[in-house]
Coordinates of C-alpha atoms in Angstrom, one line a residue:
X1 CA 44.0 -115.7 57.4
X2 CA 47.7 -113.9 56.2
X3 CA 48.0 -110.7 57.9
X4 CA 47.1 -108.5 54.2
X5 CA 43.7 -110.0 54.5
X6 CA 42.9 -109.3 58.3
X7 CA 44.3 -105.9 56.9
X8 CA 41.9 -105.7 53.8
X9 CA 38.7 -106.9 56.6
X10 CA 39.6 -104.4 59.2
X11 CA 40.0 -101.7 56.7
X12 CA 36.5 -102.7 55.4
X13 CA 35.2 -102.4 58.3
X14 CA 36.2 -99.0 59.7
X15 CA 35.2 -98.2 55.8
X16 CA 31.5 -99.0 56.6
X17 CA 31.5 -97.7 59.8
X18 CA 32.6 -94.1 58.9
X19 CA 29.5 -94.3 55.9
X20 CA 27.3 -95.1 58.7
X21 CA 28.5 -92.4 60.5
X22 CA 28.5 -89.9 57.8
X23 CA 25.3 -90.9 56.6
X24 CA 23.9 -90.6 60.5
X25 CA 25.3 -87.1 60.7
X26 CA 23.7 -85.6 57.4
X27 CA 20.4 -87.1 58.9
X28 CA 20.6 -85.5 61.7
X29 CA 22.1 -82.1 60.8
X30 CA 19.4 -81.9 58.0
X31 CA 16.7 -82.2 61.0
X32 CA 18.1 -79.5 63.0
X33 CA 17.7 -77.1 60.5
X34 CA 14.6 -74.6 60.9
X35 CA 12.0 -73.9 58.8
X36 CA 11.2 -76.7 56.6
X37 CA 11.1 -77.3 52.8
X38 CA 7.5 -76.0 52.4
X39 CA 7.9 -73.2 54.2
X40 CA 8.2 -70.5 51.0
X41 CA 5.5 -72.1 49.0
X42 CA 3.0 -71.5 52.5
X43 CA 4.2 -68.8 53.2
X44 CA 3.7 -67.7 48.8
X45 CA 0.2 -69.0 49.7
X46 CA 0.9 -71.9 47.2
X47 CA 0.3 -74.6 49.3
X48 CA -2.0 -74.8 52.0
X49 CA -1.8 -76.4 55.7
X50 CA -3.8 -79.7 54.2
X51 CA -1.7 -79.8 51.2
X52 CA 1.8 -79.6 53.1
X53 CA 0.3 -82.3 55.5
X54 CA -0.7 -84.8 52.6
X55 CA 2.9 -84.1 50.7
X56 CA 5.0 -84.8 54.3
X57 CA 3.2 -87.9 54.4
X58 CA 4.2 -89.1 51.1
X59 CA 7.7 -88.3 51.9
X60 CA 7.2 -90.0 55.1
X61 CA 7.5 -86.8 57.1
X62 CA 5.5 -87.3 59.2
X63 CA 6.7 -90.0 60.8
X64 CA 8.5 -90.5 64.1
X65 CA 12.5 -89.9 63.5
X66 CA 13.9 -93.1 64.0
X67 CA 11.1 -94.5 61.6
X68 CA 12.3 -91.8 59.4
X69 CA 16.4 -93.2 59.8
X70 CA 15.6 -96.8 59.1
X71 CA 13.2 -95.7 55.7
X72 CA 16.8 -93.7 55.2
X73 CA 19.3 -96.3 55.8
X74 CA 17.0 -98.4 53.8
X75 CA 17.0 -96.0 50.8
X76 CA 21.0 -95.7 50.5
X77 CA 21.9 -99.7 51.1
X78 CA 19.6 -100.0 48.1
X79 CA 20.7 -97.4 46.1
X80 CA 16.6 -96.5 46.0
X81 CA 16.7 -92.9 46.6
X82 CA 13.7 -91.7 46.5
X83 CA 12.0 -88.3 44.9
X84 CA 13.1 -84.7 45.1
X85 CA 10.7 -83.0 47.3
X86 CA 11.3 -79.9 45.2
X87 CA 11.9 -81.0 42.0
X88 CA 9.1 -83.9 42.2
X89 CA 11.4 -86.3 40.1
X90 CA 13.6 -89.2 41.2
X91 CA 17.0 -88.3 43.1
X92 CA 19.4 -90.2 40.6
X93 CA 17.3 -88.4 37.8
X94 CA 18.6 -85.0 39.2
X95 CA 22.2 -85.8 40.7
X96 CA 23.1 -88.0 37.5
X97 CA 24.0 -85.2 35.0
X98 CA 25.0 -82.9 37.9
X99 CA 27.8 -85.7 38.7
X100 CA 29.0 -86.3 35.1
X101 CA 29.5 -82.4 34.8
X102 CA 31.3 -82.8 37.5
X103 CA 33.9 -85.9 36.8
X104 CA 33.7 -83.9 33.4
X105 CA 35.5 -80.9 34.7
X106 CA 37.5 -81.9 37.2
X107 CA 38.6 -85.6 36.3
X108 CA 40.8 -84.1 33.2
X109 CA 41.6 -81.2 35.1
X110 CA 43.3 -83.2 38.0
X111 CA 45.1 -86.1 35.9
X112 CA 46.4 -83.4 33.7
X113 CA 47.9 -81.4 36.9
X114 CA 48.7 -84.6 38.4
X115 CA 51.1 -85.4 35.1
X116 CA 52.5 -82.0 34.5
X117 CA 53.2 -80.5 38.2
X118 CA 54.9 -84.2 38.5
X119 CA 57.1 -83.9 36.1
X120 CA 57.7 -80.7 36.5
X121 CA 58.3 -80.7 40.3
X122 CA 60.5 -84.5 39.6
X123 CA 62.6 -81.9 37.3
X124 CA 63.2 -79.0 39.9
X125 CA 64.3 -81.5 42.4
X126 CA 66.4 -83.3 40.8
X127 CA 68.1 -79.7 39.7
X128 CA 67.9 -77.8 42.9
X129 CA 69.0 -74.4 43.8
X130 CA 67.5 -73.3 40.4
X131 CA 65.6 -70.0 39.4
X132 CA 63.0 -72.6 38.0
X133 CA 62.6 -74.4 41.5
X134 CA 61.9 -71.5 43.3
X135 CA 59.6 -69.6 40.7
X136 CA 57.4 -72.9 40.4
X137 CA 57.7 -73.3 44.3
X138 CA 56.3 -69.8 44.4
X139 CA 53.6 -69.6 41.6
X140 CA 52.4 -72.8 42.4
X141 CA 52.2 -72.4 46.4
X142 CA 50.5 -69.2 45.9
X143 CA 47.8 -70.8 43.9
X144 CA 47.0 -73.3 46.2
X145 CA 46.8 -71.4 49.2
X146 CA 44.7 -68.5 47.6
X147 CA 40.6 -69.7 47.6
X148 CA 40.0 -70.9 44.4
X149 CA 37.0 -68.4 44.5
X150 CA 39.0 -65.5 44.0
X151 CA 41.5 -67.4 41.4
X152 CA 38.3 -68.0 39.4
X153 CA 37.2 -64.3 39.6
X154 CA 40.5 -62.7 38.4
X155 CA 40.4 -65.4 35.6
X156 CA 36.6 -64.2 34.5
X157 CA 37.5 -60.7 35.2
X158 CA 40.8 -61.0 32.5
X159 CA 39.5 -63.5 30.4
X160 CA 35.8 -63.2 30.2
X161 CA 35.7 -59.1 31.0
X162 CA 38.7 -57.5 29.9
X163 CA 40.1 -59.3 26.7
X164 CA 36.7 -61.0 26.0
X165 CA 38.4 -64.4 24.6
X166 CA 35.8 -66.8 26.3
X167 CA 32.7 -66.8 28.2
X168 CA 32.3 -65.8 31.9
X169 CA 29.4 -68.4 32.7
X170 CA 27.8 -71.4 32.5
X171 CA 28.5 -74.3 30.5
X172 CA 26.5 -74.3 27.1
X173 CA 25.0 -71.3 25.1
X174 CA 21.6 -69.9 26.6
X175 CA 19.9 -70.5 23.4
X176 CA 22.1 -74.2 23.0
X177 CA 19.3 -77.6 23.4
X178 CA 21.9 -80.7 23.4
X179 CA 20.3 -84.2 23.4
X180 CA 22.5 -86.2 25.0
X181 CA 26.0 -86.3 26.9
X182 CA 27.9 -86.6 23.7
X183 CA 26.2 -83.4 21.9
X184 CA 26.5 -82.0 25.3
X185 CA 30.0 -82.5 25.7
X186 CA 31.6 -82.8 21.9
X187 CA 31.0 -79.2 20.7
X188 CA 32.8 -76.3 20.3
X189 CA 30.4 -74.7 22.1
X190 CA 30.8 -76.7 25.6
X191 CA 34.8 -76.4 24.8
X192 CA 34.6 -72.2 24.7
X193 CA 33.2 -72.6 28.0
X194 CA 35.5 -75.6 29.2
X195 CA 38.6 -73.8 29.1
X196 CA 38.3 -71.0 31.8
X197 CA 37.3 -73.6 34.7
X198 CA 39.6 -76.3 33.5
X199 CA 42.1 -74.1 33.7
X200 CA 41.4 -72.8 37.2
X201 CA 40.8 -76.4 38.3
X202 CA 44.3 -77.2 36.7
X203 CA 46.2 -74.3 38.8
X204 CA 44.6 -74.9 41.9
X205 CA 45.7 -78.8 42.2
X206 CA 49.1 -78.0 40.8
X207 CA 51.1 -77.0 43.7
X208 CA 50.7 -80.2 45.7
X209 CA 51.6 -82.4 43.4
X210 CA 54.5 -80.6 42.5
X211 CA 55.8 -80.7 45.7
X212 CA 55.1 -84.3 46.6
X213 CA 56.9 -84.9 43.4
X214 CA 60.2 -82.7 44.3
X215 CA 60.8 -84.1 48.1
X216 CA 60.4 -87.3 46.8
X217 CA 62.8 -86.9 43.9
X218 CA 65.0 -84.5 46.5
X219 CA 64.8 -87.5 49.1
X220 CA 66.1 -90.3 46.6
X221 CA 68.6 -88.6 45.1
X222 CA 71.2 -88.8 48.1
X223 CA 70.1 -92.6 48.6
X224 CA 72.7 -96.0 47.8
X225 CA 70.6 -97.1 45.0
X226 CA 71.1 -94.4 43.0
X227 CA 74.9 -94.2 43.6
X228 CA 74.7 -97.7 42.7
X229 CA 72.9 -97.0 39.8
X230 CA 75.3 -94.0 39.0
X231 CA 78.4 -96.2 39.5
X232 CA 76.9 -98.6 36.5
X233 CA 77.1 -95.5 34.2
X234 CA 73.6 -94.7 34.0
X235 CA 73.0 -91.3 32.7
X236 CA 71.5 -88.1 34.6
X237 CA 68.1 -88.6 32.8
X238 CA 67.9 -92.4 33.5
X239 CA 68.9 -91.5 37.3
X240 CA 66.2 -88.9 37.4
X241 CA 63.9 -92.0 36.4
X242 CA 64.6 -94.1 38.3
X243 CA 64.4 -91.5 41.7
X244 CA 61.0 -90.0 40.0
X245 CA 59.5 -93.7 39.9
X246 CA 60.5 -94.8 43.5
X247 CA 59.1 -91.9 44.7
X248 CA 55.3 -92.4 42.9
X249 CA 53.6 -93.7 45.9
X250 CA 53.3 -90.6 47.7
X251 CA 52.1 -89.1 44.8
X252 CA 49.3 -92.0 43.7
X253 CA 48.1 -92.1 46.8
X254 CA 47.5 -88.4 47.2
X255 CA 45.8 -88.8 43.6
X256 CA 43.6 -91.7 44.5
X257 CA 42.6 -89.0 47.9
X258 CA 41.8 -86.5 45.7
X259 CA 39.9 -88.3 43.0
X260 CA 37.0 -89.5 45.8
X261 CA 37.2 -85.6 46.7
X262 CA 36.1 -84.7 43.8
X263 CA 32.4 -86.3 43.6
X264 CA 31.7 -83.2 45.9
X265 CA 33.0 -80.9 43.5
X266 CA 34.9 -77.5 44.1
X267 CA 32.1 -75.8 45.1
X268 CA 33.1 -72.7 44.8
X269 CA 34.4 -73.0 41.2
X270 CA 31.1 -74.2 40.2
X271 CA 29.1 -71.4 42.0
X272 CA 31.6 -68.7 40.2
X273 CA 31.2 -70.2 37.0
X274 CA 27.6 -71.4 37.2
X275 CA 28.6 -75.0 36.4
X276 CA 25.8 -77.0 37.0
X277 CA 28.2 -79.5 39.2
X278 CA 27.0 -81.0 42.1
X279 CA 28.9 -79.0 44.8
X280 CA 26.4 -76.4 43.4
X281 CA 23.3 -78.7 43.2
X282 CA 24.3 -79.5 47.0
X283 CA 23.9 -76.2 48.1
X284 CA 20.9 -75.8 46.4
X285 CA 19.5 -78.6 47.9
X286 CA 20.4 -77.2 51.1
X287 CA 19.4 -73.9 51.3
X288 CA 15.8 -75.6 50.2
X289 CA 15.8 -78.4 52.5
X290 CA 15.1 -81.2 49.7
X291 CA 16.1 -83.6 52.0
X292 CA 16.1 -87.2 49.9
X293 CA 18.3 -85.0 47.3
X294 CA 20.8 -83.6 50.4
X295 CA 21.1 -87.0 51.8
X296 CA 21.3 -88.5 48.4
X297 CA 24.4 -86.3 47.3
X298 CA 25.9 -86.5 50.8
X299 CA 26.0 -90.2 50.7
X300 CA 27.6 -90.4 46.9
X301 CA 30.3 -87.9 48.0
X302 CA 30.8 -89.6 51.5
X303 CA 31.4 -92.8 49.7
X304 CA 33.6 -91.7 47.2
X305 CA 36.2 -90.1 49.8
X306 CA 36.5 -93.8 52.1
X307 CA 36.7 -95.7 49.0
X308 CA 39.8 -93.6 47.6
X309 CA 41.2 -93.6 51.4
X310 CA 40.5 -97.3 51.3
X311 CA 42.3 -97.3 47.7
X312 CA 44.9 -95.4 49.3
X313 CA 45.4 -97.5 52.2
X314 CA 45.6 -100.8 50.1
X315 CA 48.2 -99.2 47.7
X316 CA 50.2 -98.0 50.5
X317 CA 50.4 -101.4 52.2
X318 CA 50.6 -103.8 49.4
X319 CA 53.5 -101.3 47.9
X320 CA 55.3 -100.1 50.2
X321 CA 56.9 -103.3 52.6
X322 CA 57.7 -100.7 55.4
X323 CA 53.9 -100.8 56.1
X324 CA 52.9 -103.3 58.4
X325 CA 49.7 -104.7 57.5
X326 CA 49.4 -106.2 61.0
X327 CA 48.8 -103.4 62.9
X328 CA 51.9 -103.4 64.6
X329 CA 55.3 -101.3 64.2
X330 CA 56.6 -101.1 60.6
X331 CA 58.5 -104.1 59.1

């Protein structure tokens, strides 16, 4: 077996064996949590002792804990998972349009970041020392570090509040009844309401891609190839291309991180905006304990982050011939 495929099987297997631990940890957690899903409907006198009893068994309850794991680990390996205690409909029924609002907002918002602070920050480094480098530097480095939370309020509070140009909430019209993702999404309707969280969204991820982008560009510029490349005659602009594209695998890897990051939503954005995402259907789910939904959306989001660090990993090593895929010292 060549030393990229022991690489590939090893990386596989630490892949699974961080699910199972995440997986194992959500289960756990959700059972240390007092109280228990029923607990305001007894206590609203909807549901009686008997009735809570009968429902627990359905859900399997009930039953001892580790009984309860293996139904569990049983439910994700088959992609079975199960009915919302809450909302008394299957899981994937629920999580399916919270996801796709989701990958809706945030997909566009970081490729479009991920192209523009790129070529922005490949610019700024290439031309250092410039008012331009150390205003974007600044704007950018500020938005990151602030909590998106607050970003998004000041944006509703301008936008929404002060000059009244878009709406402050939600992601459709009270009164609006779409059938259907594409009525849902192809409207004007859904676009007023797009722009403000895009936008945020957009901000927010700017500032490390702009960075990555400059040191990488700031890094290559000094190197032989390029004074090889300028000694051919090569012009500024076909220089900077040449440093911007040798210095894209920081930057696609740090894209193919965030892009499993973002099946869990920005939480916050979505709570400030009331986009029905699934960061916000998460904590929903577990401030009412509907477990099979919790451990559902966990599981989804858990997945999606080790694939992209697998993705990561691969790119990185089958790249990048510095990285030894043997486990040893780089080549």
């Amino acid at each position: 077996m060549s030393d990229f495929r022991r690489f590939l099987v090893k990386r596989f297997a630490i892949a699974a064996a961080l699910t199972l631990i995440a997986v194992s940890i959500i289960f756990v957690v959700l059972r240390m949590l007092p109280g228990s899903p029923f607990e305001a409907l007894i206590t609203a006198g909807n549901l009686s002792e008997e009735q809570v009893n009968e429902i627990m068994g359905i859900y399997g309850l009930n039953k001892p804990l580790w009984q309860q794991y293996l139904s569990y680990l049983k439910s994700i390996l088959t992609f079975q998972f199960g009915y919302s205690i809450l909302r008394s409909r299957p899981v994937w029924e629920v999580l399916e349009p919270k996801l796709v609002n989701t990958l809706v907002l945030l997909v566009p918002a970081l490729v479009t970041t991920a192209i523009l602070s790129s070529l922005l920050g490949m610019y700024v480094g290439w031309n250092r020392g410039g008012k331009l480098e150390k205003a974007s530097i600044i704007v950018t480095t500020f938005l990151r570090s602030t909590p998106v939370f607050i970003t998004a309020i000041i944006f509703v509070i301008l936008f929404s509040y002060t000059f009244g140009l878009v709406p402050a909430f939600g992601m459709r019209e009270v009164t609006a009844s779409p059938t259907g993702y594409l009525d849902t999404y192809l409207s004007t309707d859904f676009l007023h309401h797009y722009i403000l969280p895009f936008s945020v969204a957009v901000l927010y991820y700017s500032g490390d891609f702009l960075l990555l982008a400059r040191n990488g560009v700031v890094e290559k510029k000094g190197s032989e190839f390029l004074k090889l490349h300028r000694a051919k005659g090569l012009s500024e602009f076909e220089q900077l291309a040449r440093a911007g594209r040798n210095s894209m695998l920081p930057i696609l890897t740090y894209f193919a991180l965030r892009l499993g990051m973002i099946f869990q939503g920005l939480i916050l954005l979505e709570v400030v905006f009331a986009w029905p995402g699934i960061g916000r259907a998460l904590v929903l789910a577990i401030q009412q304990q509907d477990y099979p939904l919790v451990q559902a959306a966990v599981f989804i989001m858990a997945l999606a982050v080790i694939i992209a660090n697998l993705l990561a990993d691969v790119l990185y090593a089958y790249f990048d011939p510095t990285v030894s895929t043997s486990g040893g010292g780089a080549a």
